[in-house]
Amino acid sequence: MRFPRVLAAGLLVLAATACGSSEADSGSGTLRIGVIGAGAGNKLTRAVGFLDQRGGLLPELRAAGITKIKVATFPNGPDLNQALAGGSLDIGQYGDTPALIGRGQGLPTRLLSLNSVRLDAAIVAGKDGGPASLKDLEGKRIGVQTGSYIHRYLLGALEQAGVRPKEIIHMYTPAIIAALEKNSIDAGGLVSADQVAQEQKGFTSIDIASRDHPDLLGTSVTVVTEKYLAGHKDIVRVWQKAETEAARAAKADWPGYTAYVARTGGYAADISIKTTLKDQLPDEPFPAEGLKLLEGTKAFLVQQALVKKDYTLDSWLAPGARP
């Protein structure tokens, strides 16, 4: 089943952009990293951000000649893809869906790792008299950050329920929350932390990925541009080791890590404690469960024609990323 077209602003369209550069181009010792976030303010997030704020990331990366990190924060994966396409980033950490779509549209990236797995999301409806189930979304208006793993979950859940909405609208999270409060949309797709925050205000979750569609849980990937990789072949081994060390550091100080997630994400501490789980941080670059989720996401995106030409995950891997 194909779904109504969403607003073009939310879809990834890779135009021919100049391979721009800055003082932080290959060879300068500066690694330019793009991440997704709202409250982070051009700072690393997740486990590598936790390791960095403890002073442990750069020492790990020096083995690849990296002496400085420059971080750019983006509201959504397609925006990060545009920066990768324009040449202003070397590495991106973001959801599986925009990364897969980007590669399918010719974005010259290679996969370094799955830095997070089992990422949860939910479909949230209004407080009073709104939809009570997925079936109630037939012919309704739904807001979601299109091109995100939340979007892929939403489409998959609707397809499995045989539901065809009237409109799927590209909206960033703050706009979704505002629209739900004004009843200008019938439901919205949100990550688990925002879902819990809205439930505390009286909103209803009519579908939760971990509870109702565990096959639609998301992953977060780390990709490197082919241009950067060509001049820094050690980055594969060095970055994977750094991510593994970051996951270990987070699990060894879980209260400190959940407090860090709350601070960088802008959530209340109790929300981060409830929605940040140890099993989301893998102990290896390519856990089997994560690869299964990634393969399923890619197959769905091909079916929906969001990935125009299929490809194998092996062809996307950075050389030496998986022995």
PDB file of C-alpha atoms in Angstrom:
ATOM      1  CA  MET A   1       0.000   0.000   0.000  1.00  0.00           C
ATOM      2  CA  ARG A   2       1.358   3.399  -0.970  1.00  0.00           C
ATOM      3  CA  PHE A   3       0.596   6.422   1.168  1.00  0.00           C
ATOM      4  CA  PRO A   4      -0.336  10.022   0.299  1.00  0.00           C
ATOM      5  CA  ARG A   5       2.560  12.229  -0.680  1.00  0.00           C
ATOM      6  CA  VAL A   6       3.983  14.322   2.097  1.00  0.00           C
ATOM      7  CA  LEU A   7       5.121  17.893   1.789  1.00  0.00           C
ATOM      8  CA  ALA A   8       8.299  18.039  -0.305  1.00  0.00           C
ATOM      9  CA  ALA A   9      10.175  19.930   2.397  1.00  0.00           C
ATOM     10  CA  GLY A  10      10.392  16.765   4.441  1.00  0.00           C
ATOM     11  CA  LEU A  11      11.712  14.501   1.726  1.00  0.00           C
ATOM     12  CA  LEU A  12      15.325  14.087   0.851  1.00  0.00           C
ATOM     13  CA  VAL A  13      16.105  15.586  -2.519  1.00  0.00           C
ATOM     14  CA  LEU A  14      19.835  15.635  -3.175  1.00  0.00           C
ATOM     15  CA  ALA A  15      20.536  18.429  -5.564  1.00  0.00           C
ATOM     16  CA  ALA A  16      23.865  18.893  -7.260  1.00  0.00           C
ATOM     17  CA  THR A  17      25.641  20.874  -4.604  1.00  0.00           C
ATOM     18  CA  ALA A  18      29.152  22.172  -4.649  1.00  0.00           C
ATOM     19  CA  CYS A  19      31.541  20.091  -2.617  1.00  0.00           C
ATOM     20  CA  GLY A  20      32.080  22.967  -0.271  1.00  0.00           C
ATOM     21  CA  SER A  21      34.783  22.951   2.292  1.00  0.00           C
ATOM     22  CA  SER A  22      36.108  25.032   5.108  1.00  0.00           C
ATOM     23  CA  GLU A  23      39.143  25.221   7.287  1.00  0.00           C
ATOM     24  CA  ALA A  24      38.039  21.818   8.514  1.00  0.00           C
ATOM     25  CA  ASP A  25      38.595  19.929   5.280  1.00  0.00           C
ATOM     26  CA  SER A  26      40.445  16.638   4.980  1.00  0.00           C
ATOM     27  CA  GLY A  27      44.015  16.845   6.206  1.00  0.00           C
ATOM     28  CA  SER A  28      43.485  19.629   8.765  1.00  0.00           C
ATOM     29  CA  GLY A  29      43.132  17.335  11.776  1.00  0.00           C
ATOM     30  CA  THR A  30      39.556  18.529  12.384  1.00  0.00           C
ATOM     31  CA  LEU A  31      36.733  16.008  12.165  1.00  0.00           C
ATOM     32  CA  ARG A  32      33.371  17.576  11.224  1.00  0.00           C
ATOM     33  CA  ILE A  33      30.462  15.632  12.723  1.00  0.00           C
ATOM     34  CA  GLY A  34      26.745  16.129  12.148  1.00  0.00           C
ATOM     35  CA  VAL A  35      24.214  15.000  14.769  1.00  0.00           C
ATOM     36  CA  ILE A  36      20.474  15.284  15.365  1.00  0.00           C
ATOM     37  CA  GLY A  37      19.280  17.269  18.332  1.00  0.00           C
ATOM     38  CA  ALA A  38      17.307  20.155  19.707  1.00  0.00           C
ATOM     39  CA  GLY A  39      18.786  21.078  23.067  1.00  0.00           C
ATOM     40  CA  ALA A  40      22.342  19.968  22.293  1.00  0.00           C
ATOM     41  CA  GLY A  41      23.529  23.226  20.684  1.00  0.00           C
ATOM     42  CA  ASN A  42      26.204  21.954  18.266  1.00  0.00           C
ATOM     43  CA  LYS A  43      27.471  19.378  20.713  1.00  0.00           C
ATOM     44  CA  LEU A  44      27.782  15.639  20.349  1.00  0.00           C
ATOM     45  CA  THR A  45      24.924  13.522  21.682  1.00  0.00           C
ATOM     46  CA  ARG A  46      24.379   9.954  22.829  1.00  0.00           C
ATOM     47  CA  ALA A  47      27.256   7.812  24.096  1.00  0.00           C
ATOM     48  CA  VAL A  48      30.051   9.489  22.107  1.00  0.00           C
ATOM     49  CA  GLY A  49      28.912  12.844  23.441  1.00  0.00           C
ATOM     50  CA  PHE A  50      29.031  11.464  26.974  1.00  0.00           C
ATOM     51  CA  LEU A  51      32.570  10.211  26.376  1.00  0.00           C
ATOM     52  CA  ASP A  52      33.570  13.539  24.864  1.00  0.00           C
ATOM     53  CA  GLN A  53      32.304  15.628  27.777  1.00  0.00           C
ATOM     54  CA  ARG A  54      34.363  13.394  30.073  1.00  0.00           C
ATOM     55  CA  GLY A  55      37.450  14.147  27.986  1.00  0.00           C
ATOM     56  CA  GLY A  56      37.756  10.638  26.594  1.00  0.00           C
ATOM     57  CA  LEU A  57      36.842  10.949  22.912  1.00  0.00           C
ATOM     58  CA  LEU A  58      39.706  12.949  21.408  1.00  0.00           C
ATOM     59  CA  PRO A  59      42.380  10.697  22.940  1.00  0.00           C
ATOM     60  CA  GLU A  60      40.681   7.768  21.184  1.00  0.00           C
ATOM     61  CA  LEU A  61      40.548   9.620  17.848  1.00  0.00           C
ATOM     62  CA  ARG A  62      44.156  10.856  17.844  1.00  0.00           C
ATOM     63  CA  ALA A  63      45.216   7.493  16.436  1.00  0.00           C
ATOM     64  CA  ALA A  64      43.522   8.630  13.190  1.00  0.00           C
ATOM     65  CA  GLY A  65      45.251  12.030  13.222  1.00  0.00           C
ATOM     66  CA  ILE A  66      42.240  13.886  14.636  1.00  0.00           C
ATOM     67  CA  THR A  67      43.101  16.774  16.950  1.00  0.00           C
ATOM     68  CA  LYS A  68      39.820  18.692  16.974  1.00  0.00           C
ATOM     69  CA  ILE A  69      36.091  17.996  16.612  1.00  0.00           C
ATOM     70  CA  LYS A  70      33.633  20.418  15.027  1.00  0.00           C
ATOM     71  CA  VAL A  71      29.961  19.552  15.589  1.00  0.00           C
ATOM     72  CA  ALA A  72      26.853  20.737  13.735  1.00  0.00           C
ATOM     73  CA  THR A  73      23.357  19.950  15.034  1.00  0.00           C
ATOM     74  CA  PHE A  74      20.420  19.380  12.664  1.00  0.00           C
ATOM     75  CA  PRO A  75      16.682  19.082  13.381  1.00  0.00           C
ATOM     76  CA  ASN A  76      16.172  16.101  11.093  1.00  0.00           C
ATOM     77  CA  GLY A  77      18.012  13.497   9.031  1.00  0.00           C
ATOM     78  CA  PRO A  78      17.274  14.940   5.570  1.00  0.00           C
ATOM     79  CA  ASP A  79      18.836  18.233   6.665  1.00  0.00           C
ATOM     80  CA  LEU A  80      21.964  16.387   7.773  1.00  0.00           C
ATOM     81  CA  ASN A  81      22.024  14.575   4.428  1.00  0.00           C
ATOM     82  CA  GLN A  82      22.085  17.906   2.605  1.00  0.00           C
ATOM     83  CA  ALA A  83      25.130  18.934   4.637  1.00  0.00           C
ATOM     84  CA  LEU A  84      26.859  15.657   3.804  1.00  0.00           C
ATOM     85  CA  ALA A  85      26.025  16.202   0.134  1.00  0.00           C
ATOM     86  CA  GLY A  86      27.369  19.754   0.242  1.00  0.00           C
ATOM     87  CA  GLY A  87      30.697  18.652   1.679  1.00  0.00           C
ATOM     88  CA  SER A  88      30.475  20.415   5.045  1.00  0.00           C
ATOM     89  CA  LEU A  89      30.535  17.204   7.120  1.00  0.00           C
ATOM     90  CA  ASP A  90      32.836  14.203   7.348  1.00  0.00           C
ATOM     91  CA  ILE A  91      30.748  11.991   9.625  1.00  0.00           C
ATOM     92  CA  GLY A  92      27.030  11.850  10.378  1.00  0.00           C
ATOM     93  CA  GLN A  93      25.215  10.227  13.283  1.00  0.00           C
ATOM     94  CA  TYR A  94      21.491   9.929  12.651  1.00  0.00           C
ATOM     95  CA  GLY A  95      18.504   7.682  12.104  1.00  0.00           C
ATOM     96  CA  ASP A  96      18.590   4.697   9.792  1.00  0.00           C
ATOM     97  CA  THR A  97      15.831   5.907   7.470  1.00  0.00           C
ATOM     98  CA  PRO A  98      17.399   9.146   6.170  1.00  0.00           C
ATOM     99  CA  ALA A  99      20.784   7.446   5.962  1.00  0.00           C
ATOM    100  CA  LEU A 100      19.383   4.581   3.863  1.00  0.00           C
ATOM    101  CA  ILE A 101      17.428   6.965   1.638  1.00  0.00           C
ATOM    102  CA  GLY A 102      20.498   9.133   1.162  1.00  0.00           C
ATOM    103  CA  ARG A 103      22.630   6.206   0.090  1.00  0.00           C
ATOM    104  CA  GLY A 104      19.857   5.048  -2.242  1.00  0.00           C
ATOM    105  CA  GLN A 105      19.858   8.477  -3.913  1.00  0.00           C
ATOM    106  CA  GLY A 106      23.598   8.376  -4.488  1.00  0.00           C
ATOM    107  CA  LEU A 107      24.867  10.147  -1.370  1.00  0.00           C
ATOM    108  CA  PRO A 108      28.549   9.136  -1.205  1.00  0.00           C
ATOM    109  CA  THR A 109      28.628   7.712   2.325  1.00  0.00           C
ATOM    110  CA  ARG A 110      29.843   4.488   3.854  1.00  0.00           C
ATOM    111  CA  LEU A 111      28.440   2.816   6.944  1.00  0.00           C
ATOM    112  CA  LEU A 112      30.762   2.786   9.974  1.00  0.00           C
ATOM    113  CA  SER A 113      28.456   1.346  12.629  1.00  0.00           C
ATOM    114  CA  LEU A 114      25.069   1.089  14.250  1.00  0.00           C
ATOM    115  CA  ASN A 115      25.569   3.353  17.253  1.00  0.00           C
ATOM    116  CA  SER A 116      22.102   2.760  18.762  1.00  0.00           C
ATOM    117  CA  VAL A 117      19.441   0.071  18.354  1.00  0.00           C
ATOM    118  CA  ARG A 118      15.849  -0.516  19.474  1.00  0.00           C
ATOM    119  CA  LEU A 119      14.943   3.175  19.220  1.00  0.00           C
ATOM    120  CA  ASP A 120      11.322   3.559  20.223  1.00  0.00           C
ATOM    121  CA  ALA A 121       8.570   5.815  18.871  1.00  0.00           C
ATOM    122  CA  ALA A 122       4.827   6.222  19.245  1.00  0.00           C
ATOM    123  CA  ILE A 123       1.736   7.612  17.557  1.00  0.00           C
ATOM    124  CA  VAL A 124       0.138  10.118  19.916  1.00  0.00           C
ATOM    125  CA  ALA A 125      -3.415  11.467  19.652  1.00  0.00           C
ATOM    126  CA  GLY A 126      -5.207  14.382  21.281  1.00  0.00           C
ATOM    127  CA  LYS A 127      -6.525  14.572  24.834  1.00  0.00           C
ATOM    128  CA  ASP A 128     -10.279  14.498  24.372  1.00  0.00           C
ATOM    129  CA  GLY A 129     -12.281  12.514  21.863  1.00  0.00           C
ATOM    130  CA  GLY A 130      -9.396  11.905  19.486  1.00  0.00           C
ATOM    131  CA  PRO A 131      -8.479   8.680  17.699  1.00  0.00           C
ATOM    132  CA  ALA A 132      -8.258   5.701  20.064  1.00  0.00           C
ATOM    133  CA  SER A 133      -6.608   3.213  17.710  1.00  0.00           C
ATOM    134  CA  LEU A 134      -4.767   3.001  14.414  1.00  0.00           C
ATOM    135  CA  LYS A 135      -8.065   2.137  12.697  1.00  0.00           C
ATOM    136  CA  ASP A 136      -9.403   5.532  13.782  1.00  0.00           C
ATOM    137  CA  LEU A 137      -6.700   7.230  11.677  1.00  0.00           C
ATOM    138  CA  GLU A 138      -8.427   6.265   8.425  1.00  0.00           C
ATOM    139  CA  GLY A 139      -8.895   9.512   6.499  1.00  0.00           C
ATOM    140  CA  LYS A 140      -7.216  11.582   9.231  1.00  0.00           C
ATOM    141  CA  ARG A 141      -4.313  14.067   9.288  1.00  0.00           C
ATOM    142  CA  ILE A 142      -1.037  12.975  10.889  1.00  0.00           C
ATOM    143  CA  GLY A 143       2.093  14.999  11.556  1.00  0.00           C
ATOM    144  CA  VAL A 144       5.586  13.477  11.500  1.00  0.00           C
ATOM    145  CA  GLN A 145       9.170  14.407  10.731  1.00  0.00           C
ATOM    146  CA  THR A 146       9.268  12.866   7.302  1.00  0.00           C
ATOM    147  CA  GLY A 147      12.425  11.100   6.278  1.00  0.00           C
ATOM    148  CA  SER A 148      13.051  10.058   9.908  1.00  0.00           C
ATOM    149  CA  TYR A 149      12.922   6.615  11.503  1.00  0.00           C
ATOM    150  CA  ILE A 150       9.706   7.772  13.189  1.00  0.00           C
ATOM    151  CA  HIS A 151       8.225   8.297   9.710  1.00  0.00           C
ATOM    152  CA  ARG A 152       9.224   4.778   8.663  1.00  0.00           C
ATOM    153  CA  TYR A 153       7.618   3.360  11.835  1.00  0.00           C
ATOM    154  CA  LEU A 154       4.427   5.368  11.239  1.00  0.00           C
ATOM    155  CA  LEU A 155       4.102   4.194   7.637  1.00  0.00           C
ATOM    156  CA  GLY A 156       4.810   0.597   8.595  1.00  0.00           C
ATOM    157  CA  ALA A 157       2.287   0.596  11.424  1.00  0.00           C
ATOM    158  CA  LEU A 158      -0.405   2.117   9.198  1.00  0.00           C
ATOM    159  CA  GLU A 159       0.286  -0.402   6.446  1.00  0.00           C
ATOM    160  CA  GLN A 160       0.092  -3.350   8.823  1.00  0.00           C
ATOM    161  CA  ALA A 161      -3.250  -2.026  10.096  1.00  0.00           C
ATOM    162  CA  GLY A 162      -4.548  -1.449   6.555  1.00  0.00           C
ATOM    163  CA  VAL A 163      -5.170   2.220   7.325  1.00  0.00           C
ATOM    164  CA  ARG A 164      -4.891   5.007   4.781  1.00  0.00           C
ATOM    165  CA  PRO A 165      -4.799   8.520   6.273  1.00  0.00           C
ATOM    166  CA  LYS A 166      -6.008  11.601   4.458  1.00  0.00           C
ATOM    167  CA  GLU A 167      -2.676  13.384   4.799  1.00  0.00           C
ATOM    168  CA  ILE A 168       0.772  12.861   6.312  1.00  0.00           C
ATOM    169  CA  ILE A 169       2.273  16.264   6.981  1.00  0.00           C
ATOM    170  CA  HIS A 170       5.965  17.023   7.420  1.00  0.00           C
ATOM    171  CA  MET A 171       6.363  18.754  10.791  1.00  0.00           C
ATOM    172  CA  TYR A 172       9.203  19.046  13.263  1.00  0.00           C
ATOM    173  CA  THR A 173       8.506  17.843  16.796  1.00  0.00           C
ATOM    174  CA  PRO A 174       7.665  21.232  18.384  1.00  0.00           C
ATOM    175  CA  ALA A 175       5.141  21.874  15.606  1.00  0.00           C
ATOM    176  CA  ILE A 176       3.592  18.420  16.074  1.00  0.00           C
ATOM    177  CA  ILE A 177       3.131  19.040  19.800  1.00  0.00           C
ATOM    178  CA  ALA A 178       1.632  22.480  19.184  1.00  0.00           C
ATOM    179  CA  ALA A 179      -0.718  21.095  16.526  1.00  0.00           C
ATOM    180  CA  LEU A 180      -1.885  18.305  18.834  1.00  0.00           C
ATOM    181  CA  GLU A 181      -2.673  20.873  21.517  1.00  0.00           C
ATOM    182  CA  LYS A 182      -4.690  22.921  19.016  1.00  0.00           C
ATOM    183  CA  ASN A 183      -6.388  19.840  17.507  1.00  0.00           C
ATOM    184  CA  SER A 184      -5.178  20.905  14.057  1.00  0.00           C
ATOM    185  CA  ILE A 185      -3.913  17.359  13.433  1.00  0.00           C
ATOM    186  CA  ASP A 186      -5.443  14.103  14.578  1.00  0.00           C
ATOM    187  CA  ALA A 187      -2.218  12.380  15.618  1.00  0.00           C
ATOM    188  CA  GLY A 188       1.541  12.758  15.517  1.00  0.00           C
ATOM    189  CA  GLY A 189       4.570  10.503  15.388  1.00  0.00           C
ATOM    190  CA  LEU A 190       6.997  11.161  18.244  1.00  0.00           C
ATOM    191  CA  VAL A 191      10.128   9.641  19.747  1.00  0.00           C
ATOM    192  CA  SER A 192       9.614   7.905  23.081  1.00  0.00           C
ATOM    193  CA  ALA A 193      10.849  10.795  25.254  1.00  0.00           C
ATOM    194  CA  ASP A 194       8.394  13.213  23.635  1.00  0.00           C
ATOM    195  CA  GLN A 195       5.683  10.566  23.822  1.00  0.00           C
ATOM    196  CA  VAL A 196       6.110  10.212  27.593  1.00  0.00           C
ATOM    197  CA  ALA A 197       6.259  13.981  28.033  1.00  0.00           C
ATOM    198  CA  GLN A 198       2.957  14.344  26.179  1.00  0.00           C
ATOM    199  CA  GLU A 199       1.331  11.508  28.100  1.00  0.00           C
ATOM    200  CA  GLN A 200       2.135  13.414  31.288  1.00  0.00           C
ATOM    201  CA  LYS A 201       0.044  16.262  29.857  1.00  0.00           C
ATOM    202  CA  GLY A 202      -2.927  13.980  29.237  1.00  0.00           C
ATOM    203  CA  PHE A 203      -2.358  12.954  25.625  1.00  0.00           C
ATOM    204  CA  THR A 204      -2.912   9.356  24.529  1.00  0.00           C
ATOM    205  CA  SER A 205      -0.487   6.978  22.819  1.00  0.00           C
ATOM    206  CA  ILE A 206      -2.560   4.862  20.478  1.00  0.00           C
ATOM    207  CA  ASP A 207       0.410   2.838  19.206  1.00  0.00           C
ATOM    208  CA  ILE A 208       3.919   2.273  20.585  1.00  0.00           C
ATOM    209  CA  ALA A 209       6.597   0.604  18.493  1.00  0.00           C
ATOM    210  CA  SER A 210       8.187  -1.422  21.314  1.00  0.00           C
ATOM    211  CA  ARG A 211       4.790  -2.668  22.481  1.00  0.00           C
ATOM    212  CA  ASP A 212       2.829  -3.036  19.255  1.00  0.00           C
ATOM    213  CA  HIS A 213       5.380  -3.210  16.411  1.00  0.00           C
ATOM    214  CA  PRO A 214       8.807  -4.321  17.685  1.00  0.00           C
ATOM    215  CA  ASP A 215       9.815  -5.107  14.104  1.00  0.00           C
ATOM    216  CA  LEU A 216       9.578  -1.363  13.393  1.00  0.00           C
ATOM    217  CA  LEU A 217      11.977  -0.160  16.091  1.00  0.00           C
ATOM    218  CA  GLY A 218      14.644   2.178  14.755  1.00  0.00           C
ATOM    219  CA  THR A 219      18.407   2.228  14.696  1.00  0.00           C
ATOM    220  CA  SER A 220      20.874   5.095  14.580  1.00  0.00           C
ATOM    221  CA  VAL A 221      23.857   4.804  12.275  1.00  0.00           C
ATOM    222  CA  THR A 222      27.241   6.426  11.897  1.00  0.00           C
ATOM    223  CA  VAL A 223      28.308   7.140   8.313  1.00  0.00           C
ATOM    224  CA  VAL A 224      31.476   8.627   6.865  1.00  0.00           C
ATOM    225  CA  THR A 225      31.831  10.374   3.519  1.00  0.00           C
ATOM    226  CA  GLU A 226      33.776   8.553   0.847  1.00  0.00           C
ATOM    227  CA  LYS A 227      35.913  11.665   0.383  1.00  0.00           C
ATOM    228  CA  TYR A 228      36.999  11.701   4.016  1.00  0.00           C
ATOM    229  CA  LEU A 229      37.490   7.944   4.070  1.00  0.00           C
ATOM    230  CA  ALA A 230      39.806   8.118   1.058  1.00  0.00           C
ATOM    231  CA  GLY A 231      42.271  10.248   3.013  1.00  0.00           C
ATOM    232  CA  HIS A 232      41.707   8.732   6.458  1.00  0.00           C
ATOM    233  CA  LYS A 233      41.455   4.964   6.173  1.00  0.00           C
ATOM    234  CA  ASP A 234      42.242   4.510   9.878  1.00  0.00           C
ATOM    235  CA  ILE A 235      38.983   6.265  10.786  1.00  0.00           C
ATOM    236  CA  VAL A 236      37.011   3.001  10.491  1.00  0.00           C
ATOM    237  CA  ARG A 237      38.946   1.107  13.147  1.00  0.00           C
ATOM    238  CA  VAL A 238      39.532   4.153  15.361  1.00  0.00           C
ATOM    239  CA  TRP A 239      35.933   5.385  15.318  1.00  0.00           C
ATOM    240  CA  GLN A 240      34.482   1.944  16.008  1.00  0.00           C
ATOM    241  CA  LYS A 241      36.825   1.539  18.992  1.00  0.00           C
ATOM    242  CA  ALA A 242      35.789   4.987  20.275  1.00  0.00           C
ATOM    243  CA  GLU A 243      32.080   4.148  19.996  1.00  0.00           C
ATOM    244  CA  THR A 244      32.581   0.853  21.816  1.00  0.00           C
ATOM    245  CA  GLU A 245      34.467   2.641  24.593  1.00  0.00           C
ATOM    246  CA  ALA A 246      31.691   5.254  24.741  1.00  0.00           C
ATOM    247  CA  ALA A 247      29.011   2.572  25.222  1.00  0.00           C
ATOM    248  CA  ARG A 248      31.080   0.973  27.984  1.00  0.00           C
ATOM    249  CA  ALA A 249      31.563   4.307  29.736  1.00  0.00           C
ATOM    250  CA  ALA A 250      27.830   5.046  29.589  1.00  0.00           C
ATOM    251  CA  LYS A 251      26.845   1.656  30.980  1.00  0.00           C
ATOM    252  CA  ALA A 252      29.449   1.918  33.736  1.00  0.00           C
ATOM    253  CA  ASP A 253      27.913   5.209  34.936  1.00  0.00           C
ATOM    254  CA  TRP A 254      24.275   4.825  33.981  1.00  0.00           C
ATOM    255  CA  PRO A 255      22.899   7.511  36.334  1.00  0.00           C
ATOM    256  CA  GLY A 256      25.479   9.942  34.952  1.00  0.00           C
ATOM    257  CA  TYR A 257      24.600   8.957  31.397  1.00  0.00           C
ATOM    258  CA  THR A 258      20.832   9.345  31.787  1.00  0.00           C
ATOM    259  CA  ALA A 259      21.416  12.744  33.416  1.00  0.00           C
ATOM    260  CA  TYR A 260      23.559  13.681  30.418  1.00  0.00           C
ATOM    261  CA  VAL A 261      20.816  12.552  28.000  1.00  0.00           C
ATOM    262  CA  ALA A 262      18.263  14.644  29.906  1.00  0.00           C
ATOM    263  CA  ARG A 263      20.514  17.697  29.781  1.00  0.00           C
ATOM    264  CA  THR A 264      21.399  17.453  26.085  1.00  0.00           C
ATOM    265  CA  GLY A 265      17.881  16.470  25.030  1.00  0.00           C
ATOM    266  CA  GLY A 266      16.086  19.063  27.111  1.00  0.00           C
ATOM    267  CA  TYR A 267      13.909  16.506  28.925  1.00  0.00           C
ATOM    268  CA  ALA A 268      13.016  16.072  32.570  1.00  0.00           C
ATOM    269  CA  ALA A 269      15.265  13.616  34.395  1.00  0.00           C
ATOM    270  CA  ASP A 270      12.459  11.116  35.045  1.00  0.00           C
ATOM    271  CA  ILE A 271      11.625  10.986  31.325  1.00  0.00           C
ATOM    272  CA  SER A 272      15.211  10.247  30.314  1.00  0.00           C
ATOM    273  CA  ILE A 273      15.509   7.561  32.996  1.00  0.00           C
ATOM    274  CA  LYS A 274      12.345   5.880  31.673  1.00  0.00           C
ATOM    275  CA  THR A 275      13.158   6.105  27.953  1.00  0.00           C
ATOM    276  CA  THR A 276      16.959   5.644  27.879  1.00  0.00           C
ATOM    277  CA  LEU A 277      17.726   1.917  27.983  1.00  0.00           C
ATOM    278  CA  LYS A 278      21.018   0.055  28.258  1.00  0.00           C
ATOM    279  CA  ASP A 279      20.101  -2.400  25.527  1.00  0.00           C
ATOM    280  CA  GLN A 280      19.928   0.507  23.062  1.00  0.00           C
ATOM    281  CA  LEU A 281      23.723   0.901  23.226  1.00  0.00           C
ATOM    282  CA  PRO A 282      25.392  -1.993  21.405  1.00  0.00           C
ATOM    283  CA  ASP A 283      28.697  -3.481  22.542  1.00  0.00           C
ATOM    284  CA  GLU A 284      29.839  -3.975  18.953  1.00  0.00           C
ATOM    285  CA  PRO A 285      29.570  -1.990  15.703  1.00  0.00           C
ATOM    286  CA  PHE A 286      27.063  -4.306  14.021  1.00  0.00           C
ATOM    287  CA  PRO A 287      24.838  -6.261  16.441  1.00  0.00           C
ATOM    288  CA  ALA A 288      22.733  -8.926  14.742  1.00  0.00           C
ATOM    289  CA  GLU A 289      19.425  -7.448  15.938  1.00  0.00           C
ATOM    290  CA  GLY A 290      20.388  -4.031  14.612  1.00  0.00           C
ATOM    291  CA  LEU A 291      21.318  -5.414  11.199  1.00  0.00           C
ATOM    292  CA  LYS A 292      17.980  -7.235  11.020  1.00  0.00           C
ATOM    293  CA  LEU A 293      16.098  -4.024  11.826  1.00  0.00           C
ATOM    294  CA  LEU A 294      18.201  -2.094   9.294  1.00  0.00           C
ATOM    295  CA  GLU A 295      17.569  -4.653   6.550  1.00  0.00           C
ATOM    296  CA  GLY A 296      13.829  -4.568   7.271  1.00  0.00           C
ATOM    297  CA  THR A 297      13.791  -0.786   7.117  1.00  0.00           C
ATOM    298  CA  LYS A 298      15.618  -0.784   3.793  1.00  0.00           C
ATOM    299  CA  ALA A 299      13.210  -3.345   2.304  1.00  0.00           C
ATOM    300  CA  PHE A 300      10.238  -1.204   3.370  1.00  0.00           C
ATOM    301  CA  LEU A 301      11.764   1.967   1.917  1.00  0.00           C
ATOM    302  CA  VAL A 302      12.356   0.182  -1.384  1.00  0.00           C
ATOM    303  CA  GLN A 303       8.734  -1.022  -1.388  1.00  0.00           C
ATOM    304  CA  GLN A 304       7.535   2.554  -0.760  1.00  0.00           C
ATOM    305  CA  ALA A 305       9.815   3.826  -3.572  1.00  0.00           C
ATOM    306  CA  LEU A 306      11.595   6.105  -1.078  1.00  0.00           C
ATOM    307  CA  VAL A 307      14.730   4.190  -2.041  1.00  0.00           C
ATOM    308  CA  LYS A 308      14.560   4.184  -5.826  1.00  0.00           C
ATOM    309  CA  LYS A 309      17.185   1.507  -6.437  1.00  0.00           C
ATOM    310  CA  ASP A 310      17.885  -1.317  -4.025  1.00  0.00           C
ATOM    311  CA  TYR A 311      21.390  -2.093  -2.818  1.00  0.00           C
ATOM    312  CA  THR A 312      22.975  -4.497  -0.356  1.00  0.00           C
ATOM    313  CA  LEU A 313      24.081  -3.428   3.097  1.00  0.00           C
ATOM    314  CA  ASP A 314      27.457  -5.040   2.376  1.00  0.00           C
ATOM    315  CA  SER A 315      27.967  -2.629  -0.535  1.00  0.00           C
ATOM    316  CA  TRP A 316      27.370   0.289   1.845  1.00  0.00           C
ATOM    317  CA  LEU A 317      29.821  -0.828   4.522  1.00  0.00           C
ATOM    318  CA  ALA A 318      33.088   1.066   4.877  1.00  0.00           C
ATOM    319  CA  PRO A 319      36.037  -1.151   3.917  1.00  0.00           C
ATOM    320  CA  GLY A 320      37.085  -3.150   6.966  1.00  0.00           C
ATOM    321  CA  ALA A 321      34.033  -2.092   8.995  1.00  0.00           C
ATOM    322  CA  ARG A 322      32.928  -5.660   9.526  1.00  0.00           C
ATOM    323  CA  PRO A 323      35.545  -8.461   9.405  1.00  0.00           C
TER     324      PRO A 323
END
